[in-house]
Amino acid sequence: MLSSVGTQERDDEKSAHGLESNEDLPTIDEQLERVGIGNFQYFAIVAFILFIMTDGMEIILSNIVYRAMPRKEWGMTRDDRARLISTAYLGFVFGAVFGGYFADVYGRKPLIYFHSLIFLPAAIWSACAQDLLTVYVTRAAVGVAMGIALPTCVTLMAELAPPSQRGWMVLVLPGLAFLAGQLLIVFVGIAAMHSNVQCADNCGWWRYLFAAGVVPNLLGLAVLAACVPESPRFLLARDRLG
């Protein structure tokens, strides 16, 4: 069964290049395995870890900063806390559902750029919010960006990695980077609370935490743009593999 799948994949790749022989062109996986791990894969891991760490930070951020937000001024209740946390998750689901389709249509890298185009202004806007409705809208947008980033980064990493190394290179993203982002923002939140122990409402540090993901996202964008190629599978499917 596995050999027939590999043969079919090889035939599909040859058809995309107008070739008839089953022997003269190796599959993408065979070529990746032959080349091995290079600098661009390591750069890809660094970029994607930065993106996924940001996701991990943002997904629990609303729960951490709730105590420091202007609850009295904005008339916030426990229900608002629950809705605020849920908003990011709902946006995440929306982004993940539709992100895969657009990644197949436009490419993996353009979709990651698009994720940052949503995330960066939304994160900054949420940090500057002057009312609760703005926070709801911007956190929903951040959730959409997170839902786009996670599956797209995992997919691109899988398509750049040699088969023999694909397992750890893919699993490090949702398994380690996401958790690292959550732990980082929790420890930062605890430190902020202890440094402002007398402040129980409208503490200024919540705005800084809402904007904290901007830095790793920008760093990830720089590495992605300079050092990470597009998916060879996507390029082959679009007959753009040169």
PDB file of C-alpha atoms in Angstrom, residues 68-182:
ATOM      1  CA  ALA A  68      -5.949  44.826  35.964  1.00  0.00           C
ATOM      2  CA  MET A  69      -8.464  46.212  33.473  1.00  0.00           C
ATOM      3  CA  PRO A  70     -10.723  49.204  34.309  1.00  0.00           C
ATOM      4  CA  ARG A  71     -13.577  46.976  35.491  1.00  0.00           C
ATOM      5  CA  LYS A  72     -15.399  49.629  37.492  1.00  0.00           C
ATOM      6  CA  GLU A  73     -15.096  52.339  34.857  1.00  0.00           C
ATOM      7  CA  TRP A  74     -16.315  49.988  32.123  1.00  0.00           C
ATOM      8  CA  GLY A  75     -18.879  48.228  34.313  1.00  0.00           C
ATOM      9  CA  MET A  76     -17.319  44.817  33.750  1.00  0.00           C
ATOM     10  CA  THR A  77     -18.727  41.696  35.418  1.00  0.00           C
ATOM     11  CA  ARG A  78     -17.650  38.068  35.632  1.00  0.00           C
ATOM     12  CA  ASP A  79     -19.755  37.414  32.561  1.00  0.00           C
ATOM     13  CA  ASP A  80     -17.623  39.908  30.662  1.00  0.00           C
ATOM     14  CA  ARG A  81     -14.545  38.001  31.773  1.00  0.00           C
ATOM     15  CA  ALA A  82     -15.967  34.774  30.368  1.00  0.00           C
ATOM     16  CA  ARG A  83     -17.033  36.456  27.129  1.00  0.00           C
ATOM     17  CA  LEU A  84     -13.648  38.128  26.738  1.00  0.00           C
ATOM     18  CA  ILE A  85     -11.832  34.805  27.088  1.00  0.00           C
ATOM     19  CA  SER A  86     -14.259  33.060  24.731  1.00  0.00           C
ATOM     20  CA  THR A  87     -13.922  35.736  22.067  1.00  0.00           C
ATOM     21  CA  ALA A  88     -10.304  34.808  21.302  1.00  0.00           C
ATOM     22  CA  TYR A  89     -11.171  31.111  21.130  1.00  0.00           C
ATOM     23  CA  LEU A  90     -14.071  31.730  18.754  1.00  0.00           C
ATOM     24  CA  GLY A  91     -11.829  33.833  16.532  1.00  0.00           C
ATOM     25  CA  PHE A  92      -9.235  31.051  16.630  1.00  0.00           C
ATOM     26  CA  VAL A  93     -11.772  28.507  15.372  1.00  0.00           C
ATOM     27  CA  PHE A  94     -12.857  30.818  12.560  1.00  0.00           C
ATOM     28  CA  GLY A  95      -9.270  31.471  11.467  1.00  0.00           C
ATOM     29  CA  ALA A  96      -8.326  27.790  11.576  1.00  0.00           C
ATOM     30  CA  VAL A  97     -11.371  26.684   9.569  1.00  0.00           C
ATOM     31  CA  PHE A  98     -10.901  29.125   6.713  1.00  0.00           C
ATOM     32  CA  GLY A  99      -7.110  29.500   6.875  1.00  0.00           C
ATOM     33  CA  GLY A 100      -6.420  26.067   5.427  1.00  0.00           C
ATOM     34  CA  TYR A 101      -8.419  26.768   2.296  1.00  0.00           C
ATOM     35  CA  PHE A 102      -6.687  30.076   1.605  1.00  0.00           C
ATOM     36  CA  ALA A 103      -3.273  28.538   2.299  1.00  0.00           C
ATOM     37  CA  ASP A 104      -3.957  26.048  -0.490  1.00  0.00           C
ATOM     38  CA  VAL A 105      -5.100  28.803  -2.831  1.00  0.00           C
ATOM     39  CA  TYR A 106      -2.532  31.553  -2.185  1.00  0.00           C
ATOM     40  CA  GLY A 107       0.339  29.744  -0.488  1.00  0.00           C
ATOM     41  CA  ARG A 108       1.610  29.159   3.034  1.00  0.00           C
ATOM     42  CA  LYS A 109       3.911  32.173   3.339  1.00  0.00           C
ATOM     43  CA  PRO A 110       1.378  34.738   2.058  1.00  0.00           C
ATOM     44  CA  LEU A 111      -1.134  33.482   4.605  1.00  0.00           C
ATOM     45  CA  ILE A 112       1.378  33.869   7.427  1.00  0.00           C
ATOM     46  CA  TYR A 113       2.000  37.421   6.248  1.00  0.00           C
ATOM     47  CA  PHE A 114      -1.766  37.960   6.220  1.00  0.00           C
ATOM     48  CA  HIS A 115      -1.984  36.603   9.781  1.00  0.00           C
ATOM     49  CA  SER A 116       0.494  39.269  10.912  1.00  0.00           C
ATOM     50  CA  LEU A 117      -1.393  41.910   8.955  1.00  0.00           C
ATOM     51  CA  ILE A 118      -4.387  41.097  11.172  1.00  0.00           C
ATOM     52  CA  PHE A 119      -2.522  40.411  14.402  1.00  0.00           C
ATOM     53  CA  LEU A 120      -0.191  43.400  14.679  1.00  0.00           C
ATOM     54  CA  PRO A 121      -2.762  46.221  14.388  1.00  0.00           C
ATOM     55  CA  ALA A 122      -5.304  44.250  16.446  1.00  0.00           C
ATOM     56  CA  ALA A 123      -2.839  43.676  19.288  1.00  0.00           C
ATOM     57  CA  ILE A 124      -1.762  47.321  19.322  1.00  0.00           C
ATOM     58  CA  TRP A 125      -5.358  48.534  19.097  1.00  0.00           C
ATOM     59  CA  SER A 126      -6.436  46.306  21.974  1.00  0.00           C
ATOM     60  CA  ALA A 127      -3.605  47.731  24.080  1.00  0.00           C
ATOM     61  CA  CYS A 128      -4.883  51.239  23.331  1.00  0.00           C
ATOM     62  CA  ALA A 129      -8.582  50.416  23.814  1.00  0.00           C
ATOM     63  CA  GLN A 130     -10.728  53.009  25.580  1.00  0.00           C
ATOM     64  CA  ASP A 131     -13.873  50.886  25.922  1.00  0.00           C
ATOM     65  CA  LEU A 132     -14.885  47.271  26.352  1.00  0.00           C
ATOM     66  CA  LEU A 133     -16.391  46.897  22.872  1.00  0.00           C
ATOM     67  CA  THR A 134     -13.029  47.739  21.307  1.00  0.00           C
ATOM     68  CA  VAL A 135     -11.375  45.045  23.396  1.00  0.00           C
ATOM     69  CA  TYR A 136     -13.970  42.496  22.257  1.00  0.00           C
ATOM     70  CA  VAL A 137     -13.456  43.344  18.591  1.00  0.00           C
ATOM     71  CA  THR A 138      -9.680  43.408  18.722  1.00  0.00           C
ATOM     72  CA  ARG A 139      -9.377  40.199  20.739  1.00  0.00           C
ATOM     73  CA  ALA A 140     -11.652  38.459  18.222  1.00  0.00           C
ATOM     74  CA  ALA A 141      -9.332  39.670  15.441  1.00  0.00           C
ATOM     75  CA  VAL A 142      -6.313  38.422  17.383  1.00  0.00           C
ATOM     76  CA  GLY A 143      -8.058  35.057  17.710  1.00  0.00           C
ATOM     77  CA  VAL A 144      -8.607  34.878  13.947  1.00  0.00           C
ATOM     78  CA  ALA A 145      -4.912  35.609  13.387  1.00  0.00           C
ATOM     79  CA  MET A 146      -3.934  32.878  15.848  1.00  0.00           C
ATOM     80  CA  GLY A 147      -6.204  30.384  14.111  1.00  0.00           C
ATOM     81  CA  ILE A 148      -4.520  31.180  10.801  1.00  0.00           C
ATOM     82  CA  ALA A 149      -0.965  30.989  12.154  1.00  0.00           C
ATOM     83  CA  LEU A 150      -0.911  27.680  14.028  1.00  0.00           C
ATOM     84  CA  PRO A 151      -2.056  25.223  11.308  1.00  0.00           C
ATOM     85  CA  THR A 152      -0.280  27.145   8.547  1.00  0.00           C
ATOM     86  CA  CYS A 153       3.074  27.168  10.359  1.00  0.00           C
ATOM     87  CA  VAL A 154       2.731  23.476  11.196  1.00  0.00           C
ATOM     88  CA  THR A 155       1.859  22.664   7.577  1.00  0.00           C
ATOM     89  CA  LEU A 156       4.755  24.648   6.123  1.00  0.00           C
ATOM     90  CA  MET A 157       7.192  23.107   8.601  1.00  0.00           C
ATOM     91  CA  ALA A 158       5.995  19.627   7.667  1.00  0.00           C
ATOM     92  CA  GLU A 159       6.425  20.396   3.971  1.00  0.00           C
ATOM     93  CA  LEU A 160       9.957  21.753   4.431  1.00  0.00           C
ATOM     94  CA  ALA A 161      11.257  19.014   6.729  1.00  0.00           C
ATOM     95  CA  PRO A 162      12.885  15.758   5.557  1.00  0.00           C
ATOM     96  CA  PRO A 163      10.659  12.746   6.365  1.00  0.00           C
ATOM     97  CA  SER A 164      13.176  11.289   8.834  1.00  0.00           C
ATOM     98  CA  GLN A 165      13.190  14.546  10.858  1.00  0.00           C
ATOM     99  CA  ARG A 166       9.605  15.647  10.307  1.00  0.00           C
ATOM    100  CA  GLY A 167       8.191  14.316  13.568  1.00  0.00           C
ATOM    101  CA  TRP A 168      10.166  16.407  16.030  1.00  0.00           C
ATOM    102  CA  MET A 169      10.357  19.444  13.743  1.00  0.00           C
ATOM    103  CA  VAL A 170       6.564  19.590  13.540  1.00  0.00           C
ATOM    104  CA  LEU A 171       5.672  18.579  17.098  1.00  0.00           C
ATOM    105  CA  VAL A 172       7.988  21.175  18.646  1.00  0.00           C
ATOM    106  CA  LEU A 173       5.576  23.882  17.446  1.00  0.00           C
ATOM    107  CA  PRO A 174       2.236  22.965  19.092  1.00  0.00           C
ATOM    108  CA  GLY A 175       3.864  20.734  21.700  1.00  0.00           C
ATOM    109  CA  LEU A 176       6.610  23.019  23.003  1.00  0.00           C
ATOM    110  CA  ALA A 177       6.370  26.530  21.558  1.00  0.00           C
ATOM    111  CA  PHE A 178       2.660  26.944  22.341  1.00  0.00           C
ATOM    112  CA  LEU A 179       3.186  25.813  25.945  1.00  0.00           C
ATOM    113  CA  ALA A 180       6.290  27.999  26.286  1.00  0.00           C
ATOM    114  CA  GLY A 181       4.274  31.038  25.225  1.00  0.00           C
ATOM    115  CA  GLN A 182       1.592  30.259  27.807  1.00  0.00           C
TER     116      GLN A 182
END
